[in-house]
Amino acid sequence: MQQPIDHIHSQKMGLWCSWVFAALTAIGWLGIAHFYAPVPADAGMEATKVWFSETHRWGTIIGCTIFYIACGFLVPGSIQFGIMLAKIEGRWPLWSITTAVCGIFISLIIFLNACAWIVAAYRPEYGADVIQAWYDWAWFAFLLGWIYLAVEMIASGMVELMDRRETPMIPRWLTWFTFAGAASLLTAAGPAFFKSGPFAYHGLLGFYLPMLVWGTYLIATTWYMLKALDRERAQAA
């Protein structure tokens, strides 16, 4: 009887890693690095240089350091997402594995983005064109990675619909939000085509909406998976 309960504690630690990732992202990247209000895509090269070399140089370096550390926690969190879904999907858990692998890809993408933003702030003597190039690259890699998040959300939603129990692991309203959120992520493709307006990488649809969808999906899904583990622990006891 003790062994299953130990396994449940281990799985809960994996899910808590997703919350640690979200917290460190909010503190480091959005807060300390000031990316809750990033320098706009149409601000111009000189303004971008000032932002990285003077105004928010150390904030970027420290905040993005915390951000890339956060990526390490997203890996076990994503794997545990896959494990939880595999309990529903059964012997051949294609979509559960897809969910986990996409989460790992996202972790790697974010790690590289954080490194690129640190590079932009690393040497104040960099030319404005060099800083702008690194800044643009990081944003495109970050937001154009929406496809992996969309696939992850669709895959997890498909498995959640297979859950026919009286009390499903994920409530249906959250599953339908997951599908709707995955569809809305298409707006994150906008930064490749716009430098200003809502679809730019500092815009409402290009940046803030995808971040809200991602954060809600990650935090809410983790919450309900933890509640499912509590039910498993009660049964094991």
PDB file of C-alpha atoms in Angstrom:
ATOM      1  CA  MET A   1       0.000   0.000   0.000  1.00  0.00           C
ATOM      2  CA  GLN A   2       2.873   2.369   0.764  1.00  0.00           C
ATOM      3  CA  GLN A   3       4.437   2.102  -2.698  1.00  0.00           C
ATOM      4  CA  PRO A   4       1.477   3.568  -4.676  1.00  0.00           C
ATOM      5  CA  ILE A   5       1.240   6.475  -2.235  1.00  0.00           C
ATOM      6  CA  ASP A   6       4.959   7.187  -2.674  1.00  0.00           C
ATOM      7  CA  HIS A   7       4.456   7.208  -6.427  1.00  0.00           C
ATOM      8  CA  ILE A   8       1.611   9.680  -6.047  1.00  0.00           C
ATOM      9  CA  HIS A   9       3.813  12.030  -4.020  1.00  0.00           C
ATOM     10  CA  SER A  10       6.438  11.836  -6.769  1.00  0.00           C
ATOM     11  CA  GLN A  11       3.857  12.625  -9.431  1.00  0.00           C
ATOM     12  CA  LYS A  12       2.596  15.603  -7.447  1.00  0.00           C
ATOM     13  CA  MET A  13       6.143  16.942  -7.332  1.00  0.00           C
ATOM     14  CA  GLY A  14       6.231  16.701 -11.115  1.00  0.00           C
ATOM     15  CA  LEU A  15       3.034  18.731 -11.402  1.00  0.00           C
ATOM     16  CA  TRP A  16       4.252  21.315  -8.893  1.00  0.00           C
ATOM     17  CA  CYS A  17       7.195  21.898 -11.247  1.00  0.00           C
ATOM     18  CA  SER A  18       4.731  23.462 -13.711  1.00  0.00           C
ATOM     19  CA  TRP A  19       3.689  25.957 -11.052  1.00  0.00           C
ATOM     20  CA  VAL A  20       7.330  26.679 -10.201  1.00  0.00           C
ATOM     21  CA  PHE A  21       7.944  27.373 -13.874  1.00  0.00           C
ATOM     22  CA  ALA A  22       4.968  29.750 -14.033  1.00  0.00           C
ATOM     23  CA  ALA A  23       6.043  31.574 -10.867  1.00  0.00           C
ATOM     24  CA  LEU A  24       9.663  32.011 -11.974  1.00  0.00           C
ATOM     25  CA  THR A  25       8.478  33.198 -15.385  1.00  0.00           C
ATOM     26  CA  ALA A  26       6.293  35.856 -13.785  1.00  0.00           C
ATOM     27  CA  ILE A  27       9.008  36.966 -11.365  1.00  0.00           C
ATOM     28  CA  GLY A  28      12.035  36.784 -13.646  1.00  0.00           C
ATOM     29  CA  TRP A  29      10.932  37.421 -17.206  1.00  0.00           C
ATOM     30  CA  LEU A  30       7.763  39.471 -16.843  1.00  0.00           C
ATOM     31  CA  GLY A  31       8.835  41.261 -13.666  1.00  0.00           C
ATOM     32  CA  ILE A  32      12.574  41.754 -13.262  1.00  0.00           C
ATOM     33  CA  ALA A  33      13.326  41.737 -16.997  1.00  0.00           C
ATOM     34  CA  HIS A  34      10.348  44.084 -17.545  1.00  0.00           C
ATOM     35  CA  PHE A  35       8.849  42.018 -20.364  1.00  0.00           C
ATOM     36  CA  TYR A  36       5.348  42.716 -19.123  1.00  0.00           C
ATOM     37  CA  ALA A  37       5.867  45.858 -21.200  1.00  0.00           C
ATOM     38  CA  PRO A  38       8.637  45.045 -23.716  1.00  0.00           C
ATOM     39  CA  VAL A  39      10.209  47.565 -26.033  1.00  0.00           C
ATOM     40  CA  PRO A  40       7.876  47.729 -29.067  1.00  0.00           C
ATOM     41  CA  ALA A  41       8.834  46.157 -32.371  1.00  0.00           C
ATOM     42  CA  ASP A  42       8.461  49.543 -34.070  1.00  0.00           C
ATOM     43  CA  ALA A  43      10.416  51.533 -31.467  1.00  0.00           C
ATOM     44  CA  GLY A  44      13.471  51.753 -33.719  1.00  0.00           C
ATOM     45  CA  MET A  45      16.976  50.347 -33.372  1.00  0.00           C
ATOM     46  CA  GLU A  46      18.354  53.168 -31.221  1.00  0.00           C
ATOM     47  CA  ALA A  47      15.489  52.936 -28.718  1.00  0.00           C
ATOM     48  CA  THR A  48      15.938  49.168 -28.552  1.00  0.00           C
ATOM     49  CA  LYS A  49      19.671  49.615 -27.922  1.00  0.00           C
ATOM     50  CA  VAL A  50      19.002  52.047 -25.071  1.00  0.00           C
ATOM     51  CA  TRP A  51      16.493  49.603 -23.551  1.00  0.00           C
ATOM     52  CA  PHE A  52      19.025  46.730 -23.522  1.00  0.00           C
ATOM     53  CA  SER A  53      22.250  48.633 -22.907  1.00  0.00           C
ATOM     54  CA  GLU A  54      21.037  51.197 -20.348  1.00  0.00           C
ATOM     55  CA  THR A  55      17.450  51.197 -19.083  1.00  0.00           C
ATOM     56  CA  HIS A  56      16.866  47.483 -18.495  1.00  0.00           C
ATOM     57  CA  ARG A  57      20.288  45.927 -19.074  1.00  0.00           C
ATOM     58  CA  TRP A  58      20.770  44.252 -15.696  1.00  0.00           C
ATOM     59  CA  GLY A  59      17.067  43.589 -15.363  1.00  0.00           C
ATOM     60  CA  THR A  60      17.227  41.656 -18.630  1.00  0.00           C
ATOM     61  CA  ILE A  61      20.311  39.677 -17.638  1.00  0.00           C
ATOM     62  CA  ILE A  62      19.042  38.767 -14.164  1.00  0.00           C
ATOM     63  CA  GLY A  63      15.424  38.256 -15.180  1.00  0.00           C
ATOM     64  CA  CYS A  64      16.230  36.083 -18.180  1.00  0.00           C
ATOM     65  CA  THR A  65      18.668  34.081 -16.060  1.00  0.00           C
ATOM     66  CA  ILE A  66      15.735  33.237 -13.798  1.00  0.00           C
ATOM     67  CA  PHE A  67      13.662  32.545 -16.911  1.00  0.00           C
ATOM     68  CA  TYR A  68      16.043  29.957 -18.366  1.00  0.00           C
ATOM     69  CA  ILE A  69      16.325  28.294 -14.952  1.00  0.00           C
ATOM     70  CA  ALA A  70      12.528  28.065 -14.978  1.00  0.00           C
ATOM     71  CA  CYS A  71      12.736  26.065 -18.214  1.00  0.00           C
ATOM     72  CA  GLY A  72      14.295  23.184 -16.328  1.00  0.00           C
ATOM     73  CA  PHE A  73      11.150  22.853 -14.205  1.00  0.00           C
ATOM     74  CA  LEU A  74       8.897  22.774 -17.259  1.00  0.00           C
ATOM     75  CA  VAL A  75      10.456  19.468 -18.379  1.00  0.00           C
ATOM     76  CA  PRO A  76       9.257  17.253 -15.485  1.00  0.00           C
ATOM     77  CA  GLY A  77       6.006  19.190 -15.437  1.00  0.00           C
ATOM     78  CA  SER A  78       5.405  18.369 -19.101  1.00  0.00           C
ATOM     79  CA  ILE A  79       6.350  14.724 -18.651  1.00  0.00           C
ATOM     80  CA  GLN A  80       3.922  14.424 -15.749  1.00  0.00           C
ATOM     81  CA  PHE A  81       1.189  15.950 -17.918  1.00  0.00           C
ATOM     82  CA  GLY A  82       1.827  13.090 -20.338  1.00  0.00           C
ATOM     83  CA  ILE A  83       1.766  10.487 -17.556  1.00  0.00           C
ATOM     84  CA  MET A  84      -1.540  11.775 -16.204  1.00  0.00           C
ATOM     85  CA  LEU A  85      -3.110  11.705 -19.653  1.00  0.00           C
ATOM     86  CA  ALA A  86      -1.705   8.238 -20.399  1.00  0.00           C
ATOM     87  CA  LYS A  87      -3.734   6.887 -17.480  1.00  0.00           C
ATOM     88  CA  ILE A  88      -6.801   7.815 -19.540  1.00  0.00           C
ATOM     89  CA  GLU A  89      -5.542   6.994 -23.019  1.00  0.00           C
ATOM     90  CA  GLY A  90      -4.323   3.508 -22.200  1.00  0.00           C
ATOM     91  CA  ARG A  91      -1.763   1.192 -23.731  1.00  0.00           C
ATOM     92  CA  TRP A  92      -0.836   3.181 -26.857  1.00  0.00           C
ATOM     93  CA  PRO A  93      -0.721   6.789 -25.528  1.00  0.00           C
ATOM     94  CA  LEU A  94       0.128   8.651 -28.733  1.00  0.00           C
ATOM     95  CA  TRP A  95      -1.512  11.930 -27.753  1.00  0.00           C
ATOM     96  CA  SER A  96      -0.286  11.771 -24.175  1.00  0.00           C
ATOM     97  CA  ILE A  97       3.297  11.399 -25.398  1.00  0.00           C
ATOM     98  CA  THR A  98       2.696  14.209 -27.904  1.00  0.00           C
ATOM     99  CA  THR A  99       1.611  16.473 -25.050  1.00  0.00           C
ATOM    100  CA  ALA A 100       4.769  15.719 -23.072  1.00  0.00           C
ATOM    101  CA  VAL A 101       7.140  16.066 -26.038  1.00  0.00           C
ATOM    102  CA  CYS A 102       5.639  19.396 -27.121  1.00  0.00           C
ATOM    103  CA  GLY A 103       6.090  20.701 -23.580  1.00  0.00           C
ATOM    104  CA  ILE A 104       9.756  19.695 -23.684  1.00  0.00           C
ATOM    105  CA  PHE A 105      10.175  21.406 -27.071  1.00  0.00           C
ATOM    106  CA  ILE A 106       8.647  24.570 -25.612  1.00  0.00           C
ATOM    107  CA  SER A 107      11.095  24.411 -22.703  1.00  0.00           C
ATOM    108  CA  LEU A 108      14.028  24.218 -25.131  1.00  0.00           C
ATOM    109  CA  ILE A 109      12.676  27.057 -27.273  1.00  0.00           C
ATOM    110  CA  ILE A 110      12.281  29.319 -24.235  1.00  0.00           C
ATOM    111  CA  PHE A 111      15.777  28.468 -23.040  1.00  0.00           C
ATOM    112  CA  LEU A 112      17.211  29.658 -26.361  1.00  0.00           C
ATOM    113  CA  ASN A 113      15.021  32.788 -26.268  1.00  0.00           C
ATOM    114  CA  ALA A 114      16.292  33.692 -22.799  1.00  0.00           C
ATOM    115  CA  CYS A 115      19.870  33.236 -23.990  1.00  0.00           C
ATOM    116  CA  ALA A 116      19.223  35.515 -26.981  1.00  0.00           C
ATOM    117  CA  TRP A 117      17.776  38.303 -24.813  1.00  0.00           C
ATOM    118  CA  ILE A 118      20.798  38.019 -22.507  1.00  0.00           C
ATOM    119  CA  VAL A 119      23.079  38.304 -25.556  1.00  0.00           C
ATOM    120  CA  ALA A 120      21.281  41.510 -26.565  1.00  0.00           C
ATOM    121  CA  ALA A 121      22.093  43.016 -23.158  1.00  0.00           C
ATOM    122  CA  TYR A 122      25.523  41.433 -22.679  1.00  0.00           C
ATOM    123  CA  ARG A 123      27.718  44.008 -24.393  1.00  0.00           C
ATOM    124  CA  PRO A 124      26.529  47.654 -24.294  1.00  0.00           C
ATOM    125  CA  GLU A 125      29.021  48.429 -27.073  1.00  0.00           C
ATOM    126  CA  TYR A 126      27.072  46.276 -29.550  1.00  0.00           C
ATOM    127  CA  GLY A 127      25.709  48.214 -32.489  1.00  0.00           C
ATOM    128  CA  ALA A 128      22.009  48.984 -32.494  1.00  0.00           C
ATOM    129  CA  ASP A 129      21.520  46.734 -35.525  1.00  0.00           C
ATOM    130  CA  VAL A 130      23.079  43.746 -33.738  1.00  0.00           C
ATOM    131  CA  ILE A 131      20.905  44.236 -30.648  1.00  0.00           C
ATOM    132  CA  GLN A 132      17.793  44.647 -32.787  1.00  0.00           C
ATOM    133  CA  ALA A 133      18.587  41.454 -34.700  1.00  0.00           C
ATOM    134  CA  TRP A 134      18.971  39.390 -31.528  1.00  0.00           C
ATOM    135  CA  TYR A 135      15.840  40.956 -30.069  1.00  0.00           C
ATOM    136  CA  ASP A 136      13.779  40.178 -33.163  1.00  0.00           C
ATOM    137  CA  TRP A 137      15.116  36.630 -33.396  1.00  0.00           C
ATOM    138  CA  ALA A 138      14.226  35.885 -29.778  1.00  0.00           C
ATOM    139  CA  TRP A 139      10.676  37.154 -30.201  1.00  0.00           C
ATOM    140  CA  PHE A 140      10.087  35.213 -33.406  1.00  0.00           C
ATOM    141  CA  ALA A 141      11.439  31.993 -31.906  1.00  0.00           C
ATOM    142  CA  PHE A 142       9.296  32.558 -28.810  1.00  0.00           C
ATOM    143  CA  LEU A 143       5.977  33.458 -30.428  1.00  0.00           C
ATOM    144  CA  LEU A 144       6.211  31.432 -33.631  1.00  0.00           C
ATOM    145  CA  GLY A 145       6.628  28.408 -31.399  1.00  0.00           C
ATOM    146  CA  TRP A 146       2.853  28.735 -30.880  1.00  0.00           C
ATOM    147  CA  ILE A 147       2.439  25.694 -33.112  1.00  0.00           C
ATOM    148  CA  TYR A 148       3.967  23.396 -30.464  1.00  0.00           C
ATOM    149  CA  LEU A 149       1.725  24.825 -27.761  1.00  0.00           C
ATOM    150  CA  ALA A 150      -1.329  24.479 -30.002  1.00  0.00           C
ATOM    151  CA  VAL A 151      -0.482  20.834 -30.761  1.00  0.00           C
ATOM    152  CA  GLU A 152       0.089  20.194 -27.044  1.00  0.00           C
ATOM    153  CA  MET A 153      -3.269  21.695 -26.108  1.00  0.00           C
ATOM    154  CA  ILE A 154      -5.166  19.871 -28.857  1.00  0.00           C
ATOM    155  CA  ALA A 155      -3.509  16.563 -27.956  1.00  0.00           C
ATOM    156  CA  SER A 156      -4.303  16.946 -24.263  1.00  0.00           C
ATOM    157  CA  GLY A 157      -7.878  17.956 -25.056  1.00  0.00           C
ATOM    158  CA  MET A 158      -8.367  14.892 -27.238  1.00  0.00           C
ATOM    159  CA  VAL A 159      -7.319  12.612 -24.397  1.00  0.00           C
ATOM    160  CA  GLU A 160      -9.471  14.481 -21.899  1.00  0.00           C
ATOM    161  CA  LEU A 161     -12.530  13.792 -24.052  1.00  0.00           C
ATOM    162  CA  MET A 162     -11.765  10.058 -23.740  1.00  0.00           C
ATOM    163  CA  ASP A 163     -12.285  10.291 -19.975  1.00  0.00           C
ATOM    164  CA  ARG A 164     -15.779   8.834 -19.454  1.00  0.00           C
ATOM    165  CA  ARG A 165     -15.634   8.641 -15.663  1.00  0.00           C
ATOM    166  CA  GLU A 166     -18.351  10.244 -13.570  1.00  0.00           C
ATOM    167  CA  THR A 167     -15.758  12.706 -12.304  1.00  0.00           C
ATOM    168  CA  PRO A 168     -13.318  13.235 -15.182  1.00  0.00           C
ATOM    169  CA  MET A 169      -9.792  14.299 -14.426  1.00  0.00           C
ATOM    170  CA  ILE A 170     -10.263  17.563 -16.326  1.00  0.00           C
ATOM    171  CA  PRO A 171     -13.722  19.184 -16.284  1.00  0.00           C
ATOM    172  CA  ARG A 172     -15.310  19.546 -19.697  1.00  0.00           C
ATOM    173  CA  TRP A 173     -15.410  23.342 -19.536  1.00  0.00           C
ATOM    174  CA  LEU A 174     -11.610  23.418 -19.248  1.00  0.00           C
ATOM    175  CA  THR A 175     -11.247  20.925 -22.105  1.00  0.00           C
ATOM    176  CA  TRP A 176     -13.330  23.135 -24.387  1.00  0.00           C
ATOM    177  CA  PHE A 177     -11.349  26.174 -23.253  1.00  0.00           C
ATOM    178  CA  THR A 178      -8.213  24.232 -24.192  1.00  0.00           C
ATOM    179  CA  PHE A 179      -9.482  23.675 -27.736  1.00  0.00           C
ATOM    180  CA  ALA A 180     -10.612  27.300 -28.088  1.00  0.00           C
ATOM    181  CA  GLY A 181      -7.305  28.522 -26.679  1.00  0.00           C
ATOM    182  CA  ALA A 182      -5.357  26.378 -29.129  1.00  0.00           C
ATOM    183  CA  ALA A 183      -7.295  27.931 -32.015  1.00  0.00           C
ATOM    184  CA  SER A 184      -6.711  31.458 -30.699  1.00  0.00           C
ATOM    185  CA  LEU A 185      -2.942  30.912 -30.680  1.00  0.00           C
ATOM    186  CA  LEU A 186      -2.933  31.518 -34.416  1.00  0.00           C
ATOM    187  CA  THR A 187      -2.681  35.220 -33.583  1.00  0.00           C
ATOM    188  CA  ALA A 188       0.881  34.562 -32.360  1.00  0.00           C
ATOM    189  CA  ALA A 189       1.856  34.138 -36.029  1.00  0.00           C
ATOM    190  CA  GLY A 190       1.177  37.858 -36.515  1.00  0.00           C
ATOM    191  CA  PRO A 191       4.589  39.235 -35.476  1.00  0.00           C
ATOM    192  CA  ALA A 192       6.149  37.841 -38.673  1.00  0.00           C
ATOM    193  CA  PHE A 193       3.930  40.207 -40.673  1.00  0.00           C
ATOM    194  CA  PHE A 194       3.443  43.286 -38.480  1.00  0.00           C
ATOM    195  CA  LYS A 195       5.763  45.673 -36.635  1.00  0.00           C
ATOM    196  CA  SER A 196       2.960  47.672 -35.020  1.00  0.00           C
ATOM    197  CA  GLY A 197      -0.606  47.170 -33.903  1.00  0.00           C
ATOM    198  CA  PRO A 198      -2.255  44.260 -32.060  1.00  0.00           C
ATOM    199  CA  PHE A 199      -0.465  41.552 -34.068  1.00  0.00           C
ATOM    200  CA  ALA A 200       3.078  42.839 -33.414  1.00  0.00           C
ATOM    201  CA  TYR A 201       5.227  41.013 -30.894  1.00  0.00           C
ATOM    202  CA  HIS A 202       4.373  43.611 -28.277  1.00  0.00           C
ATOM    203  CA  GLY A 203       0.696  43.693 -29.235  1.00  0.00           C
ATOM    204  CA  LEU A 204      -2.508  42.477 -27.618  1.00  0.00           C
ATOM    205  CA  LEU A 205      -3.082  39.589 -30.035  1.00  0.00           C
ATOM    206  CA  GLY A 206       0.516  38.831 -30.928  1.00  0.00           C
ATOM    207  CA  PHE A 207       1.793  38.613 -27.340  1.00  0.00           C
ATOM    208  CA  TYR A 208      -0.632  39.193 -24.463  1.00  0.00           C
ATOM    209  CA  LEU A 209      -3.466  36.913 -25.621  1.00  0.00           C
ATOM    210  CA  PRO A 210      -1.196  33.883 -26.268  1.00  0.00           C
ATOM    211  CA  MET A 211       0.500  34.408 -22.893  1.00  0.00           C
ATOM    212  CA  LEU A 212      -2.869  34.540 -21.128  1.00  0.00           C
ATOM    213  CA  VAL A 213      -4.047  31.382 -22.880  1.00  0.00           C
ATOM    214  CA  TRP A 214      -0.822  29.513 -22.123  1.00  0.00           C
ATOM    215  CA  GLY A 215      -0.739  30.563 -18.470  1.00  0.00           C
ATOM    216  CA  THR A 216      -4.392  29.680 -17.902  1.00  0.00           C
ATOM    217  CA  TYR A 217      -4.020  26.279 -19.563  1.00  0.00           C
ATOM    218  CA  LEU A 218      -0.855  25.428 -17.643  1.00  0.00           C
ATOM    219  CA  ILE A 219      -2.023  26.546 -14.202  1.00  0.00           C
ATOM    220  CA  ALA A 220      -5.627  25.301 -14.413  1.00  0.00           C
ATOM    221  CA  THR A 221      -4.745  21.913 -15.906  1.00  0.00           C
ATOM    222  CA  THR A 222      -2.112  21.381 -13.232  1.00  0.00           C
ATOM    223  CA  TRP A 223      -4.673  22.197 -10.519  1.00  0.00           C
ATOM    224  CA  TYR A 224      -7.169  19.595 -11.712  1.00  0.00           C
ATOM    225  CA  MET A 225      -4.474  16.977 -12.225  1.00  0.00           C
ATOM    226  CA  LEU A 226      -3.372  17.493  -8.626  1.00  0.00           C
ATOM    227  CA  LYS A 227      -6.957  16.987  -7.482  1.00  0.00           C
ATOM    228  CA  ALA A 228      -7.075  13.756  -9.505  1.00  0.00           C
ATOM    229  CA  LEU A 229      -3.928  12.560  -7.721  1.00  0.00           C
ATOM    230  CA  ASP A 230      -5.563  13.339  -4.385  1.00  0.00           C
ATOM    231  CA  ARG A 231      -8.430  11.058  -5.377  1.00  0.00           C
ATOM    232  CA  GLU A 232      -5.943   8.341  -6.344  1.00  0.00           C
ATOM    233  CA  ARG A 233      -4.219   8.709  -2.984  1.00  0.00           C
ATOM    234  CA  ALA A 234      -7.534   8.365  -1.167  1.00  0.00           C
ATOM    235  CA  GLN A 235      -8.264   5.179  -3.069  1.00  0.00           C
ATOM    236  CA  ALA A 236      -4.769   3.797  -2.399  1.00  0.00           C
ATOM    237  CA  ALA A 237      -5.153   4.494   1.333  1.00  0.00           C
TER     238      ALA A 237
END
